[in-house]
mmCIF file of C-alpha atoms and ligand atoms in Angstrom:
data_model
loop_
_atom_site.group_PDB
_atom_site.id
_atom_site.type_symbol
_atom_site.label_atom_id
_atom_site.label_comp_id
_atom_site.label_asym_id
_atom_site.label_seq_id
_atom_site.Cartn_x
_atom_site.Cartn_y
_atom_site.Cartn_z
ATOM 1 C CA MET Q 1 -0.019 -0.288 0.154
ATOM 2 C CA GLN Q 2 1.022 3.280 -0.853
ATOM 3 C CA GLN Q 3 1.269 5.932 2.052
ATOM 4 C CA ASP Q 4 -1.661 8.206 2.197
ATOM 5 C CA THR Q 5 0.079 11.038 0.287
ATOM 6 C CA HIS Q 6 -3.427 12.720 -0.502
ATOM 7 C CA PRO Q 7 -4.796 14.651 2.198
ATOM 8 C CA ARG Q 8 -8.530 15.656 2.560
ATOM 9 C CA PRO Q 9 -9.280 18.760 3.086
ATOM 10 C CA GLU Q 10 -11.166 20.062 6.383
ATOM 11 C CA LEU Q 11 -15.027 20.421 6.240
ATOM 12 C CA LEU Q 12 -16.539 23.720 5.873
ATOM 13 C CA ILE Q 13 -19.319 23.251 3.867
ATOM 14 C CA SER Q 14 -21.339 20.201 3.262
ATOM 15 C CA ALA Q 15 -22.221 18.905 -0.067
ATOM 16 C CA ASP Q 16 -26.103 19.120 1.084
ATOM 17 C CA ALA Q 17 -26.050 22.591 2.902
ATOM 18 C CA ILE Q 18 -24.335 23.724 -0.835
ATOM 19 C CA GLU Q 19 -26.814 21.876 -2.942
ATOM 20 C CA ARG Q 20 -29.929 23.193 -0.810
ATOM 21 C CA ARG Q 21 -28.467 26.889 -0.675
ATOM 22 C CA VAL Q 22 -27.697 26.613 -4.619
ATOM 23 C CA ARG Q 23 -31.138 25.546 -4.909
ATOM 24 C CA GLU Q 24 -32.651 29.020 -2.766
ATOM 25 C CA MET Q 25 -29.975 31.117 -5.142
ATOM 26 C CA GLY Q 26 -31.653 29.256 -8.773
ATOM 27 C CA ALA Q 27 -34.903 29.898 -6.991
ATOM 28 C CA GLN Q 28 -34.533 33.706 -6.378
ATOM 29 C CA ILE Q 29 -32.637 34.405 -9.586
ATOM 30 C CA SER Q 30 -35.516 32.464 -11.627
ATOM 31 C CA ALA Q 31 -38.337 34.770 -9.638
ATOM 32 C CA ASP Q 32 -36.013 38.435 -9.897
ATOM 33 C CA TYR Q 33 -35.504 37.508 -13.668
ATOM 34 C CA ALA Q 34 -39.164 36.177 -14.460
ATOM 35 C CA GLY Q 35 -40.234 36.700 -18.108
ATOM 36 C CA GLU Q 36 -36.640 37.118 -19.201
ATOM 37 C CA SER Q 37 -34.002 35.202 -20.483
ATOM 38 C CA LEU Q 38 -30.820 35.205 -18.575
ATOM 39 C CA THR Q 39 -26.684 35.386 -20.003
ATOM 40 C CA LEU Q 40 -24.813 33.134 -18.039
ATOM 41 C CA ILE Q 41 -21.129 34.498 -17.818
ATOM 42 C CA GLY Q 42 -19.080 32.173 -15.867
ATOM 43 C CA ALA Q 43 -15.327 32.651 -15.051
ATOM 44 C CA LEU Q 44 -13.326 29.910 -15.662
ATOM 45 C CA LYS Q 45 -11.929 27.515 -14.245
ATOM 46 C CA GLY Q 46 -13.383 27.321 -10.988
ATOM 47 C CA CYS Q 47 -17.068 28.417 -11.721
ATOM 48 C CA TYR Q 48 -17.692 25.019 -13.526
ATOM 49 C CA VAL Q 49 -19.303 23.186 -11.068
ATOM 50 C CA LEU Q 50 -21.386 26.026 -9.507
ATOM 51 C CA MET Q 51 -22.455 26.991 -12.893
ATOM 52 C CA ALA Q 52 -23.763 22.965 -13.393
ATOM 53 C CA ASP Q 53 -24.911 23.143 -10.126
ATOM 54 C CA LEU Q 54 -26.971 26.740 -10.652
ATOM 55 C CA SER Q 55 -28.003 26.885 -14.012
ATOM 56 C CA ARG Q 56 -30.137 23.417 -13.715
ATOM 57 C CA ARG Q 57 -32.061 25.612 -10.775
ATOM 58 C CA ILE Q 58 -32.780 28.562 -13.100
ATOM 59 C CA ASP Q 59 -36.048 28.196 -14.336
ATOM 60 C CA LEU Q 60 -35.420 30.520 -17.544
ATOM 61 C CA PRO Q 61 -34.201 30.810 -20.946
ATOM 62 C CA LEU Q 62 -30.351 30.225 -20.350
ATOM 63 C CA TYR Q 63 -27.362 31.470 -22.512
ATOM 64 C CA ILE Q 64 -24.178 30.024 -20.774
ATOM 65 C CA ASP Q 65 -21.100 31.481 -21.759
ATOM 66 C CA PHE Q 66 -17.740 31.536 -20.414
ATOM 67 C CA LEU Q 67 -14.631 33.931 -20.097
ATOM 68 C CA GLU Q 68 -11.430 32.037 -18.812
ATOM 69 C CA VAL Q 69 -9.216 34.632 -16.354
ATOM 70 C CA SER Q 70 -6.025 34.509 -15.212
ATOM 71 C CA SER Q 71 -5.299 36.677 -11.327
ATOM 72 C CA TYR Q 72 -3.334 34.727 -9.389
ATOM 73 C CA GLY Q 73 -0.632 32.898 -11.333
ATOM 74 C CA ASP Q 74 0.310 30.419 -8.988
ATOM 75 C CA SER Q 75 0.356 32.334 -5.884
ATOM 76 C CA THR Q 76 -2.775 32.068 -3.666
ATOM 77 C CA GLU Q 77 -3.151 35.709 -2.929
ATOM 78 C CA SER Q 78 -4.923 38.144 -5.419
ATOM 79 C CA SER Q 79 -1.822 40.423 -7.822
ATOM 80 C CA GLY Q 80 -5.058 42.855 -9.255
ATOM 81 C CA ILE Q 81 -3.239 42.305 -12.014
ATOM 82 C CA VAL Q 82 -6.527 40.157 -14.338
ATOM 83 C CA LYS Q 83 -5.254 38.610 -17.826
ATOM 84 C CA ILE Q 84 -8.004 37.257 -19.477
ATOM 85 C CA THR Q 85 -7.050 34.067 -21.491
ATOM 86 C CA LYS Q 86 -10.182 32.751 -22.937
ATOM 87 C CA ASP Q 87 -13.040 35.519 -23.872
ATOM 88 C CA PHE Q 88 -16.481 34.864 -25.337
ATOM 89 C CA LYS Q 89 -18.244 35.512 -28.881
ATOM 90 C CA HIS Q 90 -21.586 35.840 -27.928
ATOM 91 C CA SER Q 91 -22.738 39.605 -28.138
ATOM 92 C CA ILE Q 92 -24.558 40.650 -24.658
ATOM 93 C CA THR Q 93 -25.316 44.207 -25.462
ATOM 94 C CA ASP Q 94 -28.936 44.740 -24.690
ATOM 95 C CA GLN Q 95 -28.969 41.079 -22.744
ATOM 96 C CA HIS Q 96 -29.556 40.451 -18.889
ATOM 97 C CA VAL Q 97 -26.204 39.019 -17.800
ATOM 98 C CA LEU Q 98 -25.280 37.555 -15.184
ATOM 99 C CA LEU Q 99 -21.572 37.058 -13.746
ATOM 100 C CA ILE Q 100 -20.432 33.434 -12.072
ATOM 101 C CA GLU Q 101 -17.789 33.328 -9.595
ATOM 102 C CA ASP Q 102 -17.037 30.422 -7.568
ATOM 103 C CA ILE Q 103 -15.332 33.168 -4.876
ATOM 104 C CA VAL Q 104 -14.893 36.635 -3.737
ATOM 105 C CA ASP Q 105 -11.624 37.455 -2.100
ATOM 106 C CA THR Q 106 -10.227 40.378 -2.991
ATOM 107 C CA GLY Q 107 -12.739 41.261 -5.193
ATOM 108 C CA LEU Q 108 -10.457 42.709 -7.754
ATOM 109 C CA THR Q 109 -10.852 40.400 -10.639
ATOM 110 C CA LEU Q 110 -14.677 40.830 -10.327
ATOM 111 C CA ASN Q 111 -14.080 44.808 -10.536
ATOM 112 C CA TYR Q 112 -11.950 44.347 -13.908
ATOM 113 C CA LEU Q 113 -14.494 41.534 -14.895
ATOM 114 C CA MET Q 114 -17.572 43.937 -14.258
ATOM 115 C CA ASP Q 115 -16.038 47.175 -16.307
ATOM 116 C CA LEU Q 116 -15.365 45.165 -19.131
ATOM 117 C CA LEU Q 117 -18.553 43.415 -19.627
ATOM 118 C CA ALA Q 118 -19.858 46.885 -18.567
ATOM 119 C CA THR Q 119 -18.460 48.130 -21.624
ATOM 120 C CA ARG Q 120 -20.596 46.024 -24.024
ATOM 121 C CA ARG Q 121 -23.645 47.321 -22.782
ATOM 122 C CA PRO Q 122 -25.607 44.637 -21.219
ATOM 123 C CA ALA Q 123 -29.378 45.918 -20.182
ATOM 124 C CA SER Q 124 -28.169 44.498 -16.968
ATOM 125 C CA LEU Q 125 -25.156 43.258 -15.263
ATOM 126 C CA ALA Q 126 -24.995 41.395 -11.675
ATOM 127 C CA ILE Q 127 -22.917 39.174 -9.649
ATOM 128 C CA ALA Q 128 -23.715 35.624 -8.475
ATOM 129 C CA ALA Q 129 -21.214 34.013 -6.389
ATOM 130 C CA LEU Q 130 -20.910 30.812 -4.121
ATOM 131 C CA LEU Q 131 -18.651 32.018 -1.364
ATOM 132 C CA VAL Q 132 -17.304 35.681 -0.363
ATOM 133 C CA LYS Q 133 -14.744 36.490 2.518
ATOM 134 C CA PRO Q 134 -15.770 40.120 3.612
ATOM 135 C CA GLU Q 135 -12.178 40.499 5.069
ATOM 136 C CA LYS Q 136 -10.556 41.525 2.173
ATOM 137 C CA GLN Q 137 -13.547 42.890 0.489
ATOM 138 C CA GLN Q 138 -13.076 46.048 -2.377
ATOM 139 C CA LEU Q 139 -15.677 45.012 -4.553
ATOM 140 C CA LYS Q 140 -17.234 48.264 -6.017
ATOM 141 C CA HIS Q 141 -19.992 46.559 -8.017
ATOM 142 C CA PRO Q 142 -23.089 45.165 -5.605
ATOM 143 C CA LEU Q 143 -22.967 41.057 -5.057
ATOM 144 C CA LYS Q 144 -26.891 40.414 -6.003
ATOM 145 C CA TYR Q 145 -26.458 36.690 -5.102
ATOM 146 C CA ALA Q 146 -23.837 35.041 -2.617
ATOM 147 C CA GLY Q 147 -24.204 31.636 -0.802
ATOM 148 C CA PHE Q 148 -22.215 32.084 1.818
ATOM 149 C CA GLU Q 149 -19.648 34.244 3.708
ATOM 150 C CA ILE Q 150 -16.490 32.439 5.040
ATOM 151 C CA GLU Q 151 -13.389 33.714 7.106
ATOM 152 C CA ASP Q 152 -10.257 34.460 5.603
ATOM 153 C CA ARG Q 153 -8.735 31.078 5.000
ATOM 154 C CA PHE Q 154 -7.692 29.135 1.948
ATOM 155 C CA VAL Q 155 -10.559 26.887 0.466
ATOM 156 C CA VAL Q 156 -10.653 24.544 -1.911
ATOM 157 C CA GLY Q 157 -13.427 21.967 -3.495
ATOM 158 C CA TYR Q 158 -16.370 22.543 -5.412
ATOM 159 C CA GLY Q 159 -15.116 23.954 -8.399
ATOM 160 C CA MET Q 160 -11.983 25.658 -6.353
ATOM 161 C CA ASP Q 161 -8.333 24.917 -6.340
ATOM 162 C CA TYR Q 162 -5.079 24.644 -4.809
ATOM 163 C CA GLN Q 163 -2.635 24.563 -7.706
ATOM 164 C CA GLY Q 164 -5.014 22.625 -10.141
ATOM 165 C CA TYR Q 165 -6.049 20.070 -7.556
ATOM 166 C CA TYR Q 166 -9.170 19.763 -5.225
ATOM 167 C CA ARG Q 167 -11.335 20.952 -7.847
ATOM 168 C CA ASN Q 168 -13.655 17.872 -7.797
ATOM 169 C CA LEU Q 169 -14.166 17.617 -4.192
ATOM 170 C CA ASP Q 170 -18.112 17.646 -3.667
ATOM 171 C CA TYR Q 171 -17.759 20.112 -0.427
ATOM 172 C CA VAL Q 172 -15.765 23.295 0.271
ATOM 173 C CA GLY Q 173 -12.436 22.015 2.684
ATOM 174 C CA VAL Q 174 -10.017 24.472 3.830
ATOM 175 C CA ILE Q 175 -6.676 23.603 3.708
ATOM 176 C CA ASP Q 176 -3.467 25.258 4.165
ATOM 177 C CA PRO Q 177 -0.951 26.196 1.654
ATOM 178 C CA GLU Q 178 2.192 26.331 3.569
ATOM 179 C CA THR Q 179 1.719 22.927 4.578
ATOM 180 C CA LEU Q 180 1.054 21.535 1.527
ATOM 181 C CA ASP Q 181 3.763 21.837 -1.792
ATOM 182 C CA ASN Q 182 2.388 18.639 -3.467
ATOM 183 C CA PRO Q 183 -1.080 18.848 -3.762
ATOM 184 C CA GLY Q 184 -1.423 16.002 -6.536
ATOM 185 C CA GLY Q 185 0.310 13.644 -3.971
ATOM 186 C CA PHE Q 186 2.815 12.036 -6.343
HETATM 187 P P1 LIG G 201 -10.353 38.263 -6.257
HETATM 188 O O1 LIG G 201 -9.574 38.790 -7.314
HETATM 189 O O2 LIG G 201 -8.529 38.393 -4.920
HETATM 190 O O3 LIG G 201 -11.286 38.147 -5.627
HETATM 191 O O4 LIG G 201 -10.071 36.693 -6.295
HETATM 192 C C1 LIG G 201 -10.909 36.013 -7.211
HETATM 193 C C2 LIG G 201 -10.063 34.439 -7.433
HETATM 194 O O5 LIG G 201 -9.083 33.814 -7.172
HETATM 195 C C3 LIG G 201 -11.698 33.565 -7.398
HETATM 196 O O6 LIG G 201 -12.443 33.696 -8.358
HETATM 197 C C4 LIG G 201 -10.340 32.251 -7.045
HETATM 198 O O7 LIG G 201 -10.388 31.544 -8.601
HETATM 199 C C5 LIG G 201 -9.401 32.483 -6.278
HETATM 200 N N1 LIG G 201 -9.635 32.226 -5.203
HETATM 201 C C6 LIG G 201 -9.416 33.407 -4.357
HETATM 202 N N2 LIG G 201 -9.579 32.769 -3.020
HETATM 203 C C7 LIG G 201 -9.762 31.175 -3.087
HETATM 204 C C8 LIG G 201 -9.455 30.452 -2.210
HETATM 205 O O8 LIG G 201 -9.577 30.484 -0.756
HETATM 206 N N3 LIG G 201 -9.596 28.925 -2.585
HETATM 207 C C9 LIG G 201 -9.429 28.761 -3.901
HETATM 208 N N4 LIG G 201 -9.417 30.178 -5.177
HETATM 209 C C10 LIG G 201 -9.386 31.065 -4.278
HETATM 210 MG MG1 LIG G 202 -12.161 32.321 -10.122
#
């Protein structure tokens, strides 16, 4: 047998609690935009699990697309320097747009993305995120839908990663990046 080189992050938010909250968020979004169609734009890669779950809880005509941004490099702190590594081609002019994010930490990534999307003149533009860390918040835009507020710890799972790993956990867990320099366990 191999040694256990793949530690399980400590539980912060269970899969059940996430499912319940995402269901509520979907119901709220469906009510708020009733009678409209809605464009969900996900910020890859972290949003992919929330996008899959939340989009299936929204009872509206939905157009779904993604962009990819890189803000941290391999660090765990936001640099504020955001690079778009994949844009989407769909026109959002005059569309109701909801930007889907896994987690808002400093908010610097979202500030950049919201400014960018606003230049495309959508009918409305709002944010939905699963997690918010209020401590370092510098978000200039209203966070219309937020799943959970958490303290300032580094979380993984439900799409969120540490160096590309742990996205596949069905819960949100906490790790201490300083004690883990080999998340793949190889
Ligand atoms: P911000 O620009 O500081 O708000 O950082 C936003 C992005 O950093 C998020 O979309 C995540 O991809 C990533 N991020 C921030 N905090 C965490 C964390 O605790 N775990 C994993 N990724 C995080
Ligand atoms: Mg992200």
